[in-house]
XYZ file of C-alpha atoms in Angstrom:
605
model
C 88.715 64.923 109.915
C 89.139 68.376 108.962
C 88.179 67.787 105.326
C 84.651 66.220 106.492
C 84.617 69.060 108.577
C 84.986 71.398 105.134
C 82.748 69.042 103.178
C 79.800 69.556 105.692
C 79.723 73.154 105.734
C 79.590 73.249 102.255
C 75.948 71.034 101.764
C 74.552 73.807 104.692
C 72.841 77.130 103.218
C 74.652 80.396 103.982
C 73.442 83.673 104.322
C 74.163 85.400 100.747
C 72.842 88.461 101.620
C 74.835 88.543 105.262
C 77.748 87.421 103.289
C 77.731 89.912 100.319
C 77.736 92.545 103.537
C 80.728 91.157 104.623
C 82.743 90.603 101.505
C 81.975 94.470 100.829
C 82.854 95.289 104.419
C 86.157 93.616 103.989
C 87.044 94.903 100.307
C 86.157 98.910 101.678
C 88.132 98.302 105.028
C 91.240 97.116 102.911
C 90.970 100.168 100.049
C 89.889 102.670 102.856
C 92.774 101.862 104.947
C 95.399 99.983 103.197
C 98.350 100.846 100.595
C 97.982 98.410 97.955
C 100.465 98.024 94.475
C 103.739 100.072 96.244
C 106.641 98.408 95.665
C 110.710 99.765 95.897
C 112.695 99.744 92.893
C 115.215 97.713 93.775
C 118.495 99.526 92.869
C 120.658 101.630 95.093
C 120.785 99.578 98.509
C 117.672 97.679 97.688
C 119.349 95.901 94.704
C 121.061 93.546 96.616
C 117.621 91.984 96.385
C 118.230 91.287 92.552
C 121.427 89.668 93.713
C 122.841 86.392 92.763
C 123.111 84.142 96.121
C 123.221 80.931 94.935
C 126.037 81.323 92.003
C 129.109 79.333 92.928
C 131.419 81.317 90.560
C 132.182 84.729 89.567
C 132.169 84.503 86.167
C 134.336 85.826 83.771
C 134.384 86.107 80.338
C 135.378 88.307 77.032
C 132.280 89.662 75.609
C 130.815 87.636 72.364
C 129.929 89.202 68.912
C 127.945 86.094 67.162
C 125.261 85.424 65.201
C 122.940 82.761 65.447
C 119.417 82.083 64.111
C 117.810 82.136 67.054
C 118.300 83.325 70.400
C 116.115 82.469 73.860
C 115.817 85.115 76.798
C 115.376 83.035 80.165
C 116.631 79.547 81.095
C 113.212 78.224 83.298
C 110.331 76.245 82.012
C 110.236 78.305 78.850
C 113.423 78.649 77.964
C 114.125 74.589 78.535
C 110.898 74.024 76.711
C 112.242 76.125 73.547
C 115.683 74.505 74.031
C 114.785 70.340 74.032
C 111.880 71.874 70.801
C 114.995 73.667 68.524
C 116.772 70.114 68.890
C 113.962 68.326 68.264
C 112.927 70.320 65.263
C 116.660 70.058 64.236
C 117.829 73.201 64.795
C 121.235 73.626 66.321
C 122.443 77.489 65.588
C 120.747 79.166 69.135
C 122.138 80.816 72.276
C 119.890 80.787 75.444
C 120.199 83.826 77.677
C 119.631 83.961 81.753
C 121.242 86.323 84.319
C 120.916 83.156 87.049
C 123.758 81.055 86.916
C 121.935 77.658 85.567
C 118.664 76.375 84.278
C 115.472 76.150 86.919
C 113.877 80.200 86.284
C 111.547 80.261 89.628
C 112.658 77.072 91.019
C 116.661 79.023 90.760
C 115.471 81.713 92.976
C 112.732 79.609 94.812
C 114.990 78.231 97.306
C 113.293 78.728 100.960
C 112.137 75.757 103.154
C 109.754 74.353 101.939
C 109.249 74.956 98.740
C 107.523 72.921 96.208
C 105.219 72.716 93.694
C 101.279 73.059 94.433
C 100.198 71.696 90.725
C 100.853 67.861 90.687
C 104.311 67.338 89.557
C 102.974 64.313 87.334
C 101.523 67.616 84.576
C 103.649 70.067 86.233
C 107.287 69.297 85.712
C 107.736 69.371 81.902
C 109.194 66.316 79.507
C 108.581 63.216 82.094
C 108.074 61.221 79.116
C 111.235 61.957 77.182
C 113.458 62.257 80.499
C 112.444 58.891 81.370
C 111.612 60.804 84.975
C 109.485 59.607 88.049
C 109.031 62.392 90.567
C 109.194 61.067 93.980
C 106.449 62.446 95.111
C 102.791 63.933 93.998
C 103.761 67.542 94.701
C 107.621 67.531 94.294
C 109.652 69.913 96.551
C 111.788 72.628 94.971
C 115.233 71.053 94.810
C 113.861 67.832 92.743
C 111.957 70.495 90.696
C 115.732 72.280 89.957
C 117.317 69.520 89.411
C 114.973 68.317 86.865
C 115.215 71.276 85.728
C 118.841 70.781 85.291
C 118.384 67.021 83.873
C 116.633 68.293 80.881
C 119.733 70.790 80.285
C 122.068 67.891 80.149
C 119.743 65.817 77.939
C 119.584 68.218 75.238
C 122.944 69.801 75.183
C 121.471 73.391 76.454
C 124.511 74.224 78.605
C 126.864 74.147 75.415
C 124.018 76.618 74.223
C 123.446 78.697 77.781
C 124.993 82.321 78.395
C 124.231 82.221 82.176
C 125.154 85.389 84.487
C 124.297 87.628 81.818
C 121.631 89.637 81.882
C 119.901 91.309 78.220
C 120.361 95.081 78.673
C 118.716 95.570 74.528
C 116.909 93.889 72.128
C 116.603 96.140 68.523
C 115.388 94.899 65.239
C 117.742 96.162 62.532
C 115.592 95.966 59.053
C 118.243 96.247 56.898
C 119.982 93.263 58.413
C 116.537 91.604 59.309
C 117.980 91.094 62.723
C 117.718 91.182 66.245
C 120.692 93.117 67.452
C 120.729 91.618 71.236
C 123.391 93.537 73.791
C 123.986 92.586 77.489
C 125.579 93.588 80.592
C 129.046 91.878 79.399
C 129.063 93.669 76.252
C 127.440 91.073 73.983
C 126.685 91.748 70.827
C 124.508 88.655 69.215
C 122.466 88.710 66.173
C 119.446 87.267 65.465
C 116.807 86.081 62.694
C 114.761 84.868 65.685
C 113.829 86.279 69.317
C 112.178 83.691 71.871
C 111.220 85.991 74.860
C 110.606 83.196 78.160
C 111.372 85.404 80.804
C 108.156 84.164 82.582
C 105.684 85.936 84.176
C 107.438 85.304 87.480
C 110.543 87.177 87.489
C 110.155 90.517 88.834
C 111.142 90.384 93.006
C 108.651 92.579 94.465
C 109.597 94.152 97.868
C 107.086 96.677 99.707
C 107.468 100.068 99.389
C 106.734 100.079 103.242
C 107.744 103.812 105.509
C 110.831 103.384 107.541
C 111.973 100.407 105.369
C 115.758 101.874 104.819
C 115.820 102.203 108.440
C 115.579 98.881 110.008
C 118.598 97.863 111.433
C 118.117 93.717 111.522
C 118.912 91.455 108.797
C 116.728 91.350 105.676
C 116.219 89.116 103.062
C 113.470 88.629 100.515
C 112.450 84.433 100.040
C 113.414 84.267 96.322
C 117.288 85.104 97.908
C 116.865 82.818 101.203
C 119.443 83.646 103.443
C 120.780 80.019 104.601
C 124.611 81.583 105.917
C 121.618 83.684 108.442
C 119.358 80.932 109.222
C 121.460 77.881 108.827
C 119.269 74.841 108.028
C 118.028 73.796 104.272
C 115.409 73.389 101.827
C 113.871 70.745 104.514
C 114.219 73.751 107.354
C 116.032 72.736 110.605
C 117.448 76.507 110.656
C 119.542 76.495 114.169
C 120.781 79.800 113.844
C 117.741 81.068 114.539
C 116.767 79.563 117.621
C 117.492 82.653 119.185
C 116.048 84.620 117.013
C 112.775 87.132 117.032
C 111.913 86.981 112.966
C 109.039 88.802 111.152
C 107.772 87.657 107.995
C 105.348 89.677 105.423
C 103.349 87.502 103.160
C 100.825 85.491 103.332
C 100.229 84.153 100.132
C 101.477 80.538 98.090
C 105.291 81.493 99.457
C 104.155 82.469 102.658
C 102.351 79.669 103.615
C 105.051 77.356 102.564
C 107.930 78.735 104.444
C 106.570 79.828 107.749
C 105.702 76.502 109.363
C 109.561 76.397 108.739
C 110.297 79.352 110.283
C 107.964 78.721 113.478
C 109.723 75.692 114.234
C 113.490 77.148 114.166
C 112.498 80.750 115.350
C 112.792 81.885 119.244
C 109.714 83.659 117.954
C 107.851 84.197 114.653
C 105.847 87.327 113.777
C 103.738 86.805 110.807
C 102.702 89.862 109.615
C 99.214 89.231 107.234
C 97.107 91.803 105.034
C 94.792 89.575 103.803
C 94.457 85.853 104.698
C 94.727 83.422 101.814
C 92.356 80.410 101.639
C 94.209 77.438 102.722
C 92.846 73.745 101.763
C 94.859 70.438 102.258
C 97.258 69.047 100.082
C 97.471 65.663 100.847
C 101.027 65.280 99.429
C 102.437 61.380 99.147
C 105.071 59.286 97.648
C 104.752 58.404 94.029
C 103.206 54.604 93.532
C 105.821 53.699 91.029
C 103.438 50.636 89.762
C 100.815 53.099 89.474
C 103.651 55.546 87.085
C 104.940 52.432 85.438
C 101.645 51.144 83.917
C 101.430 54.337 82.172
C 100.647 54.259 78.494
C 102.516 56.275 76.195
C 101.596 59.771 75.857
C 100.021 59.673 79.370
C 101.440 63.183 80.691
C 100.062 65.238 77.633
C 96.903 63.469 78.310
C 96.770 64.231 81.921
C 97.890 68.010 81.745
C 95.172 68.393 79.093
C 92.308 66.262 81.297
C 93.708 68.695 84.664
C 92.824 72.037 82.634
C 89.859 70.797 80.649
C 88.153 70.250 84.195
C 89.564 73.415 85.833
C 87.882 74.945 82.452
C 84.356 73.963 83.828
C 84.575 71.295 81.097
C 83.085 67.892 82.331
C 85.313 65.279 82.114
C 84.477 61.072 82.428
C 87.598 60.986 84.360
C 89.527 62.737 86.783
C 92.941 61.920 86.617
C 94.093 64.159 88.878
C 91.484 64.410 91.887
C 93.144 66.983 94.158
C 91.880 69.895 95.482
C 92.398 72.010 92.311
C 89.892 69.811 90.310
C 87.405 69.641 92.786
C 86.626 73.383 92.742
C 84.680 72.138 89.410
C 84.488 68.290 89.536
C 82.074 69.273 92.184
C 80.004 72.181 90.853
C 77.597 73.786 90.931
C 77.547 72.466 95.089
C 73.679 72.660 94.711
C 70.478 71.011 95.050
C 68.315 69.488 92.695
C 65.482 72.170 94.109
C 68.036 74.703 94.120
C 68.863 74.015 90.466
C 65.412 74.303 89.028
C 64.761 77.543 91.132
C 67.928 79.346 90.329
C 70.289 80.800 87.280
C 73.284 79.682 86.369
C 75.029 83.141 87.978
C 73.123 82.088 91.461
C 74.115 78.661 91.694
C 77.574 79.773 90.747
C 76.994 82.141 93.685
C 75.726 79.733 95.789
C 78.383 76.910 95.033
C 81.194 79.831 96.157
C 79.991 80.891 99.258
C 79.524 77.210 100.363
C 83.022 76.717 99.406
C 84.139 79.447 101.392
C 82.369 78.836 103.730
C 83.982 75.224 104.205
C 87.370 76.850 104.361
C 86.436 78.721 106.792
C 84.789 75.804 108.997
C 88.379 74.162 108.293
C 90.263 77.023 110.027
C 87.901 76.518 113.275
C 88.331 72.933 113.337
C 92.189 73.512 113.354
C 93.372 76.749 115.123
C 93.468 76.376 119.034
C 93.117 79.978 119.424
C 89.414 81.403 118.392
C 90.848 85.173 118.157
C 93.787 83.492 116.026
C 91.459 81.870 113.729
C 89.370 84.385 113.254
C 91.897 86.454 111.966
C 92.975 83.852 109.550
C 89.413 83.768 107.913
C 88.872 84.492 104.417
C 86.144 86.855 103.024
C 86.314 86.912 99.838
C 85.098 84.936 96.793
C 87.088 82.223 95.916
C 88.598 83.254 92.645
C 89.733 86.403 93.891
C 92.875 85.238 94.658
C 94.784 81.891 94.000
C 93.784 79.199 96.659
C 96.812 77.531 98.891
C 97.108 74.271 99.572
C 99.411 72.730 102.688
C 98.853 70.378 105.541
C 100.797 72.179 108.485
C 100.088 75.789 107.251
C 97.623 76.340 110.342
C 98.591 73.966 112.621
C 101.807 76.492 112.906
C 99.757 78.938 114.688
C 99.266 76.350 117.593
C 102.427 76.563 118.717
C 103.412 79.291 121.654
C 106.406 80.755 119.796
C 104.208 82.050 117.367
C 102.101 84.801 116.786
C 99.724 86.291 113.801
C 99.475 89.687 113.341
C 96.640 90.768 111.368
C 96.836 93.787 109.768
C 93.294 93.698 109.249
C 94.340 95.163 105.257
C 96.380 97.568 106.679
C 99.540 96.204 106.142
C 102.425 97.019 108.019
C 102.318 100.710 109.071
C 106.136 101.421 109.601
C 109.550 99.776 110.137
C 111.892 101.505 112.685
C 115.195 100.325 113.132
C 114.468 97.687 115.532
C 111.236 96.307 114.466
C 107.608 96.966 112.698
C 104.333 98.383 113.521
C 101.222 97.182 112.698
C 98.099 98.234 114.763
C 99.736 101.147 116.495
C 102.382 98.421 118.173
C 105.548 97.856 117.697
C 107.088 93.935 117.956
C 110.605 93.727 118.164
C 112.560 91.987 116.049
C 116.334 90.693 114.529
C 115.283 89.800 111.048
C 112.657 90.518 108.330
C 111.650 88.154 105.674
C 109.491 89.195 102.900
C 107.763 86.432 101.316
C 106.213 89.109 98.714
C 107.072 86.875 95.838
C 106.910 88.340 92.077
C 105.008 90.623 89.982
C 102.653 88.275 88.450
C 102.017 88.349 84.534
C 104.465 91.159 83.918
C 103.721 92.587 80.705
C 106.515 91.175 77.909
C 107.909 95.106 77.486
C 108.424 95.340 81.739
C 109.115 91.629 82.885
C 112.677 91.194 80.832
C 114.183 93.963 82.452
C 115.649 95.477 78.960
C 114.870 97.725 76.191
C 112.834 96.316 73.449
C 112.642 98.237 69.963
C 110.929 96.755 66.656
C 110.598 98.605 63.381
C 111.745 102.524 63.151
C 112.901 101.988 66.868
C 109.231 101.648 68.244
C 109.279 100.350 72.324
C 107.156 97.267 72.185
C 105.875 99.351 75.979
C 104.673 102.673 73.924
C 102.863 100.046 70.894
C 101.308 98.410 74.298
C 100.431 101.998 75.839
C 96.566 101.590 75.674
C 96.829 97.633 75.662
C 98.258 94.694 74.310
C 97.903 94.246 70.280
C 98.892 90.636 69.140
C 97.751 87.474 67.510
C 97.409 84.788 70.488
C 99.743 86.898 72.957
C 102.507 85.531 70.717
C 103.305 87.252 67.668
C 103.122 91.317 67.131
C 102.847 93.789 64.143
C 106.137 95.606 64.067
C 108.037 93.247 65.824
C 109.168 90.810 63.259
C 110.817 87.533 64.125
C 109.811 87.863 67.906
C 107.875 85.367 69.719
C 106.586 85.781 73.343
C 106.036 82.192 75.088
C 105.514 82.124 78.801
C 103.397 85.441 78.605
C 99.908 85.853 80.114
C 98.322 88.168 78.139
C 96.213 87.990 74.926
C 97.121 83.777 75.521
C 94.905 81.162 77.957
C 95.713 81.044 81.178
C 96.414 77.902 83.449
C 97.035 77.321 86.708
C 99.493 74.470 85.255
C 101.931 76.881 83.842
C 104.651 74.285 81.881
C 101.618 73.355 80.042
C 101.380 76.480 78.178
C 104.848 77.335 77.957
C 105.518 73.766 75.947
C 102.307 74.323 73.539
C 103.178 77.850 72.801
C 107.251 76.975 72.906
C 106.487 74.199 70.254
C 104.127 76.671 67.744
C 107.070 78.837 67.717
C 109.476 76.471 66.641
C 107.078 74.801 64.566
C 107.114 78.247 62.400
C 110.615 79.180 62.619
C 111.465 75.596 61.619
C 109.613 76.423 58.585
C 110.753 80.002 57.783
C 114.527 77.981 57.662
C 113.483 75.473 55.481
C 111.960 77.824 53.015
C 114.170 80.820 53.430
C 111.573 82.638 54.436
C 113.240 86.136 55.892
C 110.483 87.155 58.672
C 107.617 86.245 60.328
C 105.344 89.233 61.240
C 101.530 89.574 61.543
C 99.634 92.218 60.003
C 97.330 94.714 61.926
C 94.216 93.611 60.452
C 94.878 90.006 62.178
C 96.076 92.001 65.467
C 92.466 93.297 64.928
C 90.773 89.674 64.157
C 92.751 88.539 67.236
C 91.619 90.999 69.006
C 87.527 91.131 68.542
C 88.265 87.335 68.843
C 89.419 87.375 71.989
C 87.152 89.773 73.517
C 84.527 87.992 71.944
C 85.519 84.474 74.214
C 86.015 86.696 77.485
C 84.615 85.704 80.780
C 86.220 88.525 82.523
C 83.759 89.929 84.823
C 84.620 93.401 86.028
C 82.165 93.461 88.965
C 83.470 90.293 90.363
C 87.204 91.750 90.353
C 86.250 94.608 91.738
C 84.120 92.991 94.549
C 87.349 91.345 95.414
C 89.659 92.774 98.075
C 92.868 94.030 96.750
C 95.513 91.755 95.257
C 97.517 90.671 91.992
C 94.585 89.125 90.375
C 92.688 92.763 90.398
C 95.640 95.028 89.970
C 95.587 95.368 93.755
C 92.176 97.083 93.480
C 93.313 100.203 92.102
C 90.903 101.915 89.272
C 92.987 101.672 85.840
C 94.644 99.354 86.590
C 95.292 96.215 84.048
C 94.010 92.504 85.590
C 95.537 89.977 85.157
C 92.309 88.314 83.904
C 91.449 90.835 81.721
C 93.923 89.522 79.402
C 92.950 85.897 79.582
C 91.649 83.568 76.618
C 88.227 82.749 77.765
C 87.759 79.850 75.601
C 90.497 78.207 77.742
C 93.590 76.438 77.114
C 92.722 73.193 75.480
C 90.678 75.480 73.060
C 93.726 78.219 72.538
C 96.288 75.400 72.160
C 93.491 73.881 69.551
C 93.695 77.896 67.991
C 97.262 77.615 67.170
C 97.118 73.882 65.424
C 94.442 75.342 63.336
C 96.045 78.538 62.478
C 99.353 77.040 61.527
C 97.307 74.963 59.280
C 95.594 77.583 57.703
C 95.351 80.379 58.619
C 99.182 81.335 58.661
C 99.667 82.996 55.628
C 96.541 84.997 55.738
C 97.563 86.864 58.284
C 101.691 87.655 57.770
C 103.249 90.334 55.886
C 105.009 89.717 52.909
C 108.845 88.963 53.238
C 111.451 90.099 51.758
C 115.648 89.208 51.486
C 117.923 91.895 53.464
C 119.051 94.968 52.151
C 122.457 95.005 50.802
């Protein structure tokens, strides 16, 4: 019902000129007013944060002096990916590095109720084929996702490989050694021929840098380190110890809207504290048709990942395999007229097919939220790609229920937090616990998201080379930095909103070279600055990055939360997309590999 509702606003002809109004409105209300990109460092009392909840053992161990021809930082997607590829490719002398205490990266921390993926897990969980794996349902919750996760450790040996609980403190190239001299908290000292940095672009905790926070006097907990001795309950919720319980959360993004109908049904009373509304479609999750998975040809998942981002490219497709709510954004555009088409440009209709969009979001909230003040408030005005779009069937039903209330910041934020509550709108609400659902910095940059130093040639930090901007050849490789390879990284590489995608392609091209350097004896692998340079006019020569649309956006991650200088996340992003990129690296392996590398040498003696 609500979905017709949605579908119908969207044939109807908005306002643009009304709605441009209001989109500006919004964005200069929310830079005016609100504090945007302030976030705590997280040591001193805040790094408890950083802490490990979820290990069941303090380990210890003597510290290890080895060396090894290659070595992986992070144990998620990309770090399994480049695990099951180095035994695949033969290659058995590697160490894999994570400060968690097992395989999973996200879905490790990712723990709240709720949680689960919103990217089909049929192209989202990685190696379905080779794990012989059904998922049991379309959008798989986080604990199946971890102990896939998991699975594929076991099925390729990785935890004889895995260093867990250890966290990289250095990473220096020695030249004369034509190492990697890698040292950690627990006084490793591992060499290197090869560096595979996966540390994701989700692994920075981000916690508001909000007045009064030290203060507050509650319990407090951020959702990547749920709290379950607190709350009681599980993954699936049912968290009795808070039934007497007044609990705040900030954070209404994919996180957010994941955990809180959770937290309205155990809480006494749930504050949810919102800066900006996110736009919220339907998921329509449902058990896996195992017929339907069983008739599956071989090679079927490849196939589908690469049909899922081909679409969400703009690329027409004869099929869509996936036909969810993600797809539809372009299996359905441009939403216009045959009239309209003739009359309009390409930029207008794309215009045009947004706002109606939008505007059925919008007509979805009304059709669902009892209270019209409520709903209101939960309205999105903003264009569509300005931030990512949420999908969940119980999201806004939540706010039906008596027990819980939304306070909207109107891109305020939360003012202050005393030591019995916060307040937002001059008013302070009362409560016993905060939860920040703030999830990660998204798309760290490679030199800031590991945590650790990282020095090339004549001791250069990779962060000073990247001062005025990244300088690589397809986000992967990097003059100065011999042997390294950067797989899970957003910048300089295509972006997708199905993650594992990219993280396999680029996981494999990496292996797929350092497979060959081993076979030949080849001593490094490092690009030259004129093909940073080719790369680089390259890339900027594909870009769709539109700087007036980010900036017509209301602050978030995807615009560097609005602030002038800052670095978008988009503004790094392949525009050919990923089908294309992945399509870049076949080609260049073919060749255009030698072109573009330095000439090696053997160590010094």
């Amino acid at each position: 019902m609500n979905d017709t509702v949605s579908k119908t606003v969207e044939l109807a002809t908005p306002d643009l000129d009304q709605l441009r109004a209001r989109y500006a409105d919004e964005r200069k209300r929310r830079t005016e007013q609100g504090t945007y990109g302030d976030y705590i460092e997280l040591n001193g009392a805040f790094s408890r944060f950083t802490d490990d909840p979820y290990a069941q053992d303090d380990l210890r161990r003597d510290p290890v002096s080895e060396d090894v021809d290659v070595l992986v930082v992070g144990a998620g997607f990309s770090g399994l990916l480049a695990g099951a590829r180095l035994r695949q490719a033969g290659i058995e002398n590697f160490r894999i590095i994570d400060k968690a205490s097992d395989f999973g990266g996200t879905w490790y921390w990712n723990r709240y109720p709720g949680a689960a993926c919103d990217v089909e897990a049929y192209i989202y969980m990685p190696l379905l084929e080779e794990m012989g794996y059904v998922p049991s349902e379309k959008y798989a919750k986080g604990p199946e996702i971890l102990e896939h996760s998991r699975a594929i450790g076991r099925k390729f040996g990785l935890y004889d490989k895995a260093y867990f609980q250890t966290q990289v403190s250095d990473v220096r190239w020695n030249d004369e050694q034509r190492r990697w001299t890698v040292s950690t908290n627990r006084g490793d000292k591992i060499r290197a021929r090869f560096v595979m940095l996966g540390s994701g672009p989700l692994n920075k905790v981000r916690v508001p840098d909000i007045p009064g926070i030290e203060s507050f006097e509650g319990h407090t907990f951020h959702t990547s380190r749920w709290d379950y001795d607190y709350t009681g309950g599980d993954s699936a919720g049912n968290m009795e110890r808070l039934g007497d319980k007044r609990v705040a959360v900030i954070g209404t993004g994919a996180t957010g809207i994941q955990c809180i109908p959770h937290l309205g049904a155990s809480a006494q009373h749930l504050y949810v504290f919102q800066r900006t509304p996110s736009v919220i479609e339907s998921r329509g999750n449902a058990p896996t048709d195992s017929a339907w998975f069983a008739a599956q040809a071989p090679g079927w998942q490849k196939k589908r990942m690469e049909n899922f981002d081909l679409l969400m490219a703009g690329i027409p497709q004869p099929e869509d395999m996936i036909g969810d709510r993600w797809t539809s954004i372009w299996a359905t555009q441009p939403l216009v007229t045959e009239a309209e088409a003739e009359t309009l440009s390409f930029a207008d209709q794309m215009e045009l097919t947004d706002a109606r969009k939008m505007e059925g979001a919008r007509a979805r909230i009304d059709a669902i939220v009892n209270d019209p003040e409520t709903a209101a408030g939960l309205k999105p005005y903003f264009g569509r790609f300005c931030k990512r779009p949420c999908f969940h069937d119980g999201y806004l039903e939540t706010f039906n229920r008596p027990n819980v209330t939304l306070v909207d910041t109107k891109g305020v934020g939360v003012e202050r937090v005393t030591p019995t509550g916060l307040v937002a709108n001059g008013k302070e609400y009362e409560v016993d616990c905060i939860v920040f659902a703030t999830g990660f910095e998204l798309g760290a940059r490679t030199d800031k998201s590991g945590g650790f130093g990282l020095h090339g040639r004549d001791g250069v930090a990779l962060g000073d080379k990247w001062a005025n901007g990244v300088q690589s050849v397809h986000g992967i490789l990097t003059n100065g930095f011999p042997n390294l390879f950067v797989i899970g990284g957003l910048r300089q590489a295509a972006i997708t909103i199905n993650l594992p995608y990219m993280f396999g392609e680029q996981a494999s091209h990496a292996v797929a070279m350092i497979k060959d350097a081993l076979t030949s004896g080849r001593e490094t692998i490092e690009v030259t600055q004129a093909a940073e340079a080719a790369w680089g006019e390259a890339f900027a020569a594909k870009s769709h990055y539109s700087p007036a649309y980010t900036l017509s956006c209301t602050p978030g991650s995807y615009n560097g939360e609005g602030k002038a200088g800052s670095d978008p996340l988009f503004a790094g992003a392949y525009g050919g997309g990923p089908i294309e990129y992945v399509g870049l690296l076949e080609e260049w392996r073919r060749s255009g590999i030698q072109n573009d590398l330095l000439p090696t040498s053997a160590p010094k003696t």
